[in-house]
């Protein structure tokens, strides 16, 4: 989970339309939120990812579900309230189900709070720093699903570590005299590719950023490139990635 920026409320949800949709839901219980004018800006605000688990919604679930932070059954008046809606994958939306944040315990809304203050990674499983983090990870969403989440995080992390080992070997060869332009370009492209996997738009970016920036090989590669005065064009990518770290 990473901190998200809520998109501006779509013009579609003007006062009259909100009242009309809310009244229709109260009367029929139909899915009045399932509108492209609502789903598109929600999806854009999370870079096509589930707001909770960071799964790429298009790849994993084939479609997004609109998640009601305060469940629509208990809070029907908030069924299309913009601040109550999140983009979610089928697993997270189903797992949270009818969890009531007011009576069962408040959980983390990534549009309103920074996850790094409430959770961290240990062995690719999320652990909690606060009670809010515990309720979010365990009680409401179970973000340590071994098959669908922990296993994927492990693959992401192991791929990054393996790539870093190769890049370090290439850079050591370069230092030892194999200084071809092709090898140097390969090293730079490799580091940039890894940093792009740790950007907010990438699936599982929290674990990618955390594993990458805390890896000793990455630190050595970064320091070496900086010594060659070849780091400036990668600085912004690293700064963006650093904002997503959850500690490891």
mmCIF file of C-alpha atoms in Angstrom:
data_model
loop_
_atom_site.group_PDB
_atom_site.id
_atom_site.type_symbol
_atom_site.label_atom_id
_atom_site.label_comp_id
_atom_site.label_asym_id
_atom_site.label_seq_id
_atom_site.Cartn_x
_atom_site.Cartn_y
_atom_site.Cartn_z
ATOM 1 C CA UNK A 1 0.000 0.000 0.000
ATOM 2 C CA UNK A 2 1.249 3.483 -0.848
ATOM 3 C CA UNK A 3 0.001 6.982 -0.173
ATOM 4 C CA UNK A 4 -2.370 8.131 -2.918
ATOM 5 C CA UNK A 5 -3.621 11.518 -3.981
ATOM 6 C CA UNK A 6 -7.387 11.670 -4.372
ATOM 7 C CA UNK A 7 -8.485 12.890 -7.773
ATOM 8 C CA UNK A 8 -10.687 15.933 -8.067
ATOM 9 C CA UNK A 9 -14.359 15.048 -7.807
ATOM 10 C CA UNK A 10 -15.704 14.509 -11.328
ATOM 11 C CA UNK A 11 -18.159 17.074 -12.664
ATOM 12 C CA UNK A 12 -20.568 14.170 -13.163
ATOM 13 C CA UNK A 13 -21.089 14.020 -9.398
ATOM 14 C CA UNK A 14 -22.802 17.363 -9.084
ATOM 15 C CA UNK A 15 -25.219 17.902 -6.228
ATOM 16 C CA UNK A 16 -28.287 16.995 -8.261
ATOM 17 C CA UNK A 17 -26.793 13.762 -9.639
ATOM 18 C CA UNK A 18 -25.503 12.680 -6.236
ATOM 19 C CA UNK A 19 -28.970 13.103 -4.761
ATOM 20 C CA UNK A 20 -30.573 11.286 -7.682
ATOM 21 C CA UNK A 21 -28.190 8.306 -7.436
ATOM 22 C CA UNK A 22 -28.435 8.179 -3.657
ATOM 23 C CA UNK A 23 -32.223 8.138 -3.790
ATOM 24 C CA UNK A 24 -32.150 5.432 -6.468
ATOM 25 C CA UNK A 25 -29.858 3.270 -4.347
ATOM 26 C CA UNK A 26 -32.060 3.722 -1.279
ATOM 27 C CA UNK A 27 -35.056 2.604 -3.288
ATOM 28 C CA UNK A 28 -33.606 -0.176 -5.459
ATOM 29 C CA UNK A 29 -30.164 -1.126 -3.994
ATOM 30 C CA UNK A 30 -28.824 -1.112 -7.553
ATOM 31 C CA UNK A 31 -25.146 -0.419 -8.257
ATOM 32 C CA UNK A 32 -25.512 3.286 -8.959
ATOM 33 C CA UNK A 33 -21.740 3.780 -8.530
ATOM 34 C CA UNK A 34 -20.844 1.579 -11.487
ATOM 35 C CA UNK A 35 -20.387 4.490 -13.891
ATOM 36 C CA UNK A 36 -17.431 5.205 -16.157
ATOM 37 C CA UNK A 37 -17.508 8.846 -14.994
ATOM 38 C CA UNK A 38 -16.758 7.557 -11.473
ATOM 39 C CA UNK A 39 -14.508 4.593 -12.225
ATOM 40 C CA UNK A 40 -12.167 6.330 -14.677
ATOM 41 C CA UNK A 41 -10.902 9.065 -12.312
ATOM 42 C CA UNK A 42 -10.660 6.579 -9.438
ATOM 43 C CA UNK A 43 -8.535 4.256 -11.537
ATOM 44 C CA UNK A 44 -6.360 7.109 -12.786
ATOM 45 C CA UNK A 45 -5.653 8.268 -9.235
ATOM 46 C CA UNK A 46 -4.123 4.887 -8.353
ATOM 47 C CA UNK A 47 -2.311 4.323 -11.684
ATOM 48 C CA UNK A 48 -4.599 1.376 -12.516
ATOM 49 C CA UNK A 49 -3.875 -0.352 -9.196
ATOM 50 C CA UNK A 50 -5.925 -1.529 -6.251
ATOM 51 C CA UNK A 51 -5.711 1.219 -3.627
ATOM 52 C CA UNK A 52 -5.078 -1.355 -0.910
ATOM 53 C CA UNK A 53 -2.841 -4.158 -2.222
ATOM 54 C CA UNK A 54 -1.277 -2.522 -5.332
ATOM 55 C CA UNK A 55 -2.281 -5.321 -7.676
ATOM 56 C CA UNK A 56 -2.606 -4.097 -11.247
ATOM 57 C CA UNK A 57 -6.362 -4.279 -11.585
ATOM 58 C CA UNK A 58 -6.390 -4.756 -15.338
ATOM 59 C CA UNK A 59 -3.919 -7.643 -15.181
ATOM 60 C CA UNK A 60 -5.170 -9.459 -12.097
ATOM 61 C CA UNK A 61 -8.904 -8.919 -11.848
ATOM 62 C CA UNK A 62 -9.663 -7.776 -15.388
ATOM 63 C CA UNK A 63 -11.804 -4.976 -13.977
ATOM 64 C CA UNK A 64 -11.905 -2.691 -10.991
ATOM 65 C CA UNK A 65 -14.525 -2.619 -8.298
ATOM 66 C CA UNK A 66 -15.613 0.568 -6.568
ATOM 67 C CA UNK A 67 -14.897 0.168 -2.867
ATOM 68 C CA UNK A 68 -16.992 2.036 -0.325
ATOM 69 C CA UNK A 69 -14.746 2.897 2.602
ATOM 70 C CA UNK A 70 -17.814 3.279 4.774
ATOM 71 C CA UNK A 71 -19.914 0.379 3.593
ATOM 72 C CA UNK A 72 -22.958 1.275 1.530
ATOM 73 C CA UNK A 73 -25.232 -1.011 3.545
ATOM 74 C CA UNK A 74 -24.574 0.924 6.758
ATOM 75 C CA UNK A 75 -24.019 4.310 5.149
ATOM 76 C CA UNK A 76 -26.366 4.454 2.122
ATOM 77 C CA UNK A 77 -26.208 8.236 2.143
ATOM 78 C CA UNK A 78 -22.506 7.940 1.175
ATOM 79 C CA UNK A 79 -23.011 5.524 -1.712
ATOM 80 C CA UNK A 80 -21.618 7.989 -4.282
ATOM 81 C CA UNK A 81 -19.865 10.429 -1.952
ATOM 82 C CA UNK A 82 -16.545 10.997 -3.703
ATOM 83 C CA UNK A 83 -14.408 10.913 -0.544
ATOM 84 C CA UNK A 84 -15.916 7.508 0.326
ATOM 85 C CA UNK A 85 -14.885 5.736 -2.904
ATOM 86 C CA UNK A 86 -11.675 3.856 -3.741
ATOM 87 C CA UNK A 87 -10.537 1.691 -6.682
ATOM 88 C CA UNK A 88 -10.210 -1.891 -5.505
ATOM 89 C CA UNK A 89 -9.431 -5.354 -6.796
ATOM 90 C CA UNK A 90 -12.008 -8.098 -6.424
ATOM 91 C CA UNK A 91 -10.015 -9.784 -3.628
ATOM 92 C CA UNK A 92 -9.680 -6.697 -1.412
ATOM 93 C CA UNK A 93 -13.241 -5.541 -2.019
ATOM 94 C CA UNK A 94 -14.565 -8.985 -1.208
ATOM 95 C CA UNK A 95 -12.275 -9.448 1.784
ATOM 96 C CA UNK A 96 -13.333 -6.143 3.337
ATOM 97 C CA UNK A 97 -16.963 -7.009 2.645
ATOM 98 C CA UNK A 98 -19.268 -5.344 5.129
ATOM 99 C CA UNK A 99 -16.468 -4.355 7.535
ATOM 100 C CA UNK A 100 -17.720 -1.253 9.314
ATOM 101 C CA UNK A 101 -14.903 1.197 10.010
ATOM 102 C CA UNK A 102 -17.025 3.016 12.582
ATOM 103 C CA UNK A 103 -18.007 0.025 14.711
ATOM 104 C CA UNK A 104 -15.410 -2.675 13.823
ATOM 105 C CA UNK A 105 -12.472 -0.260 14.006
ATOM 106 C CA UNK A 106 -11.045 2.415 11.739
ATOM 107 C CA UNK A 107 -8.614 1.267 9.048
ATOM 108 C CA UNK A 108 -6.144 3.104 6.836
ATOM 109 C CA UNK A 109 -7.481 5.016 3.844
ATOM 110 C CA UNK A 110 -4.457 5.549 1.553
ATOM 111 C CA UNK A 111 -5.971 8.798 0.264
ATOM 112 C CA UNK A 112 -5.921 10.256 3.762
ATOM 113 C CA UNK A 113 -2.938 8.728 5.579
ATOM 114 C CA UNK A 114 0.618 7.628 4.792
ATOM 115 C CA UNK A 115 0.913 3.819 5.116
ATOM 116 C CA UNK A 116 4.591 4.066 6.110
ATOM 117 C CA UNK A 117 3.521 5.473 9.477
ATOM 118 C CA UNK A 118 1.459 2.374 10.216
ATOM 119 C CA UNK A 119 3.106 -0.643 8.554
ATOM 120 C CA UNK A 120 6.388 -2.118 7.360
ATOM 121 C CA UNK A 121 7.660 -5.219 5.565
ATOM 122 C CA UNK A 122 9.314 -8.208 7.211
ATOM 123 C CA UNK A 123 10.124 -11.150 4.944
ATOM 124 C CA UNK A 124 7.679 -9.782 2.378
ATOM 125 C CA UNK A 125 4.813 -9.845 4.866
ATOM 126 C CA UNK A 126 3.284 -6.622 6.111
ATOM 127 C CA UNK A 127 3.620 -5.958 9.833
ATOM 128 C CA UNK A 128 1.993 -3.158 11.772
ATOM 129 C CA UNK A 129 3.411 -0.246 13.735
ATOM 130 C CA UNK A 130 0.027 0.897 15.007
ATOM 131 C CA UNK A 131 -3.382 -0.517 15.806
ATOM 132 C CA UNK A 132 -4.678 1.199 12.670
ATOM 133 C CA UNK A 133 -2.100 -0.757 10.677
ATOM 134 C CA UNK A 134 -3.023 -4.048 12.363
ATOM 135 C CA UNK A 135 -6.718 -3.640 11.645
ATOM 136 C CA UNK A 136 -5.948 -2.728 8.027
ATOM 137 C CA UNK A 137 -3.541 -5.610 7.388
ATOM 138 C CA UNK A 138 -5.227 -8.371 9.380
ATOM 139 C CA UNK A 139 -8.805 -7.600 10.336
ATOM 140 C CA UNK A 140 -10.245 -5.853 7.285
ATOM 141 C CA UNK A 141 -8.154 -6.762 4.231
ATOM 142 C CA UNK A 142 -5.736 -9.572 5.090
ATOM 143 C CA UNK A 143 -2.885 -8.099 3.079
ATOM 144 C CA UNK A 144 -0.674 -11.127 3.821
ATOM 145 C CA UNK A 145 -2.529 -13.490 1.498
ATOM 146 C CA UNK A 146 0.284 -15.968 0.800
ATOM 147 C CA UNK A 147 -0.712 -16.952 -2.709
ATOM 148 C CA UNK A 148 -1.953 -13.688 -4.168
ATOM 149 C CA UNK A 149 0.173 -11.126 -2.353
ATOM 150 C CA UNK A 150 3.149 -12.436 -0.349
ATOM 151 C CA UNK A 151 4.237 -14.807 -3.105
ATOM 152 C CA UNK A 152 4.109 -12.033 -5.708
ATOM 153 C CA UNK A 153 6.025 -9.637 -3.446
ATOM 154 C CA UNK A 154 8.692 -12.297 -3.010
ATOM 155 C CA UNK A 155 9.042 -12.701 -6.778
ATOM 156 C CA UNK A 156 9.307 -8.935 -7.236
ATOM 157 C CA UNK A 157 11.937 -8.645 -4.521
ATOM 158 C CA UNK A 158 14.000 -11.622 -5.683
ATOM 159 C CA UNK A 159 13.998 -10.349 -9.274
ATOM 160 C CA UNK A 160 15.295 -6.979 -8.083
ATOM 161 C CA UNK A 161 18.049 -8.557 -5.963
ATOM 162 C CA UNK A 162 19.134 -10.804 -8.838
ATOM 163 C CA UNK A 163 19.234 -7.853 -11.240
ATOM 164 C CA UNK A 164 21.297 -5.840 -8.772
ATOM 165 C CA UNK A 165 23.843 -8.649 -8.465
ATOM 166 C CA UNK A 166 24.249 -8.662 -12.244
ATOM 167 C CA UNK A 167 24.551 -4.892 -12.460
ATOM 168 C CA UNK A 168 27.166 -4.822 -9.714
ATOM 169 C CA UNK A 169 29.206 -7.484 -11.527
ATOM 170 C CA UNK A 170 29.007 -5.454 -14.737
ATOM 171 C CA UNK A 171 30.071 -2.297 -12.944
ATOM 172 C CA UNK A 172 32.990 -4.053 -11.256
ATOM 173 C CA UNK A 173 34.127 -5.315 -14.681
ATOM 174 C CA UNK A 174 33.887 -1.771 -15.972
ATOM 175 C CA UNK A 175 36.063 -0.533 -13.150
ATOM 176 C CA UNK A 176 38.599 -3.264 -13.897
ATOM 177 C CA UNK A 177 39.104 -2.048 -17.448
ATOM 178 C CA UNK A 178 36.291 -3.463 -19.573
ATOM 179 C CA UNK A 179 35.140 0.053 -20.326
ATOM 180 C CA UNK A 180 32.994 -0.244 -23.419
ATOM 181 C CA UNK A 181 30.247 2.228 -24.165
ATOM 182 C CA UNK A 182 27.880 -0.701 -24.571
ATOM 183 C CA UNK A 183 28.571 -2.018 -21.070
ATOM 184 C CA UNK A 184 28.165 1.439 -19.545
ATOM 185 C CA UNK A 185 24.855 1.960 -21.332
ATOM 186 C CA UNK A 186 23.679 -1.454 -20.142
ATOM 187 C CA UNK A 187 24.460 -0.555 -16.530
ATOM 188 C CA UNK A 188 22.674 2.791 -16.725
ATOM 189 C CA UNK A 189 19.620 1.276 -18.430
ATOM 190 C CA UNK A 190 19.515 -1.489 -15.854
ATOM 191 C CA UNK A 191 19.528 0.880 -12.894
ATOM 192 C CA UNK A 192 16.897 3.097 -14.508
ATOM 193 C CA UNK A 193 14.665 0.088 -15.203
ATOM 194 C CA UNK A 194 14.823 -0.989 -11.571
ATOM 195 C CA UNK A 195 14.016 2.513 -10.358
ATOM 196 C CA UNK A 196 11.011 2.642 -12.687
ATOM 197 C CA UNK A 197 9.713 -0.561 -11.091
ATOM 198 C CA UNK A 198 9.737 1.372 -7.819
ATOM 199 C CA UNK A 199 7.616 4.309 -9.032
ATOM 200 C CA UNK A 200 4.037 4.933 -7.843
ATOM 201 C CA UNK A 201 2.634 3.815 -11.194
ATOM 202 C CA UNK A 202 4.196 0.323 -10.992
ATOM 203 C CA UNK A 203 2.402 -2.659 -9.463
ATOM 204 C CA UNK A 204 3.707 -3.600 -6.016
ATOM 205 C CA UNK A 205 5.782 -0.410 -5.964
ATOM 206 C CA UNK A 206 5.984 -0.320 -2.165
ATOM 207 C CA UNK A 207 7.865 -3.607 -1.936
ATOM 208 C CA UNK A 208 9.937 -2.795 -5.035
ATOM 209 C CA UNK A 209 11.068 0.545 -3.590
ATOM 210 C CA UNK A 210 11.710 -0.948 -0.176
ATOM 211 C CA UNK A 211 13.792 -3.874 -1.431
ATOM 212 C CA UNK A 212 15.691 -1.844 -4.015
ATOM 213 C CA UNK A 213 16.740 1.138 -1.924
ATOM 214 C CA UNK A 214 17.693 -0.925 1.122
ATOM 215 C CA UNK A 215 19.835 -3.427 -0.811
ATOM 216 C CA UNK A 216 23.619 -3.094 -0.197
ATOM 217 C CA UNK A 217 24.350 -3.716 -3.886
ATOM 218 C CA UNK A 218 22.067 -0.836 -4.842
ATOM 219 C CA UNK A 219 23.808 1.473 -2.372
ATOM 220 C CA UNK A 220 27.225 0.484 -3.794
ATOM 221 C CA UNK A 221 26.050 0.924 -7.406
ATOM 222 C CA UNK A 222 24.514 4.290 -6.610
ATOM 223 C CA UNK A 223 27.639 5.553 -4.842
ATOM 224 C CA UNK A 224 29.832 4.326 -7.696
ATOM 225 C CA UNK A 225 27.730 5.993 -10.385
ATOM 226 C CA UNK A 226 27.718 9.174 -8.351
ATOM 227 C CA UNK A 227 31.521 9.031 -8.158
ATOM 228 C CA UNK A 228 31.547 8.857 -11.969
ATOM 229 C CA UNK A 229 29.226 11.888 -11.968
ATOM 230 C CA UNK A 230 26.529 9.755 -13.618
ATOM 231 C CA UNK A 231 23.730 9.920 -11.092
ATOM 232 C CA UNK A 232 22.008 13.279 -11.629
ATOM 233 C CA UNK A 233 19.561 12.025 -14.271
ATOM 234 C CA UNK A 234 18.435 9.205 -11.940
ATOM 235 C CA UNK A 235 18.045 11.373 -8.844
ATOM 236 C CA UNK A 236 14.360 12.203 -9.364
ATOM 237 C CA UNK A 237 13.420 8.557 -9.846
ATOM 238 C CA UNK A 238 15.204 7.645 -6.625
ATOM 239 C CA UNK A 239 13.516 10.448 -4.700
ATOM 240 C CA UNK A 240 10.095 9.288 -5.888
ATOM 241 C CA UNK A 241 10.897 5.694 -4.936
ATOM 242 C CA UNK A 242 12.103 6.727 -1.492
ATOM 243 C CA UNK A 243 8.663 8.169 -0.661
ATOM 244 C CA UNK A 244 7.143 4.680 -1.066
ATOM 245 C CA UNK A 245 9.476 2.762 1.251
ATOM 246 C CA UNK A 246 7.897 0.939 4.200
ATOM 247 C CA UNK A 247 11.160 -0.261 5.820
ATOM 248 C CA UNK A 248 12.289 -3.830 5.451
#
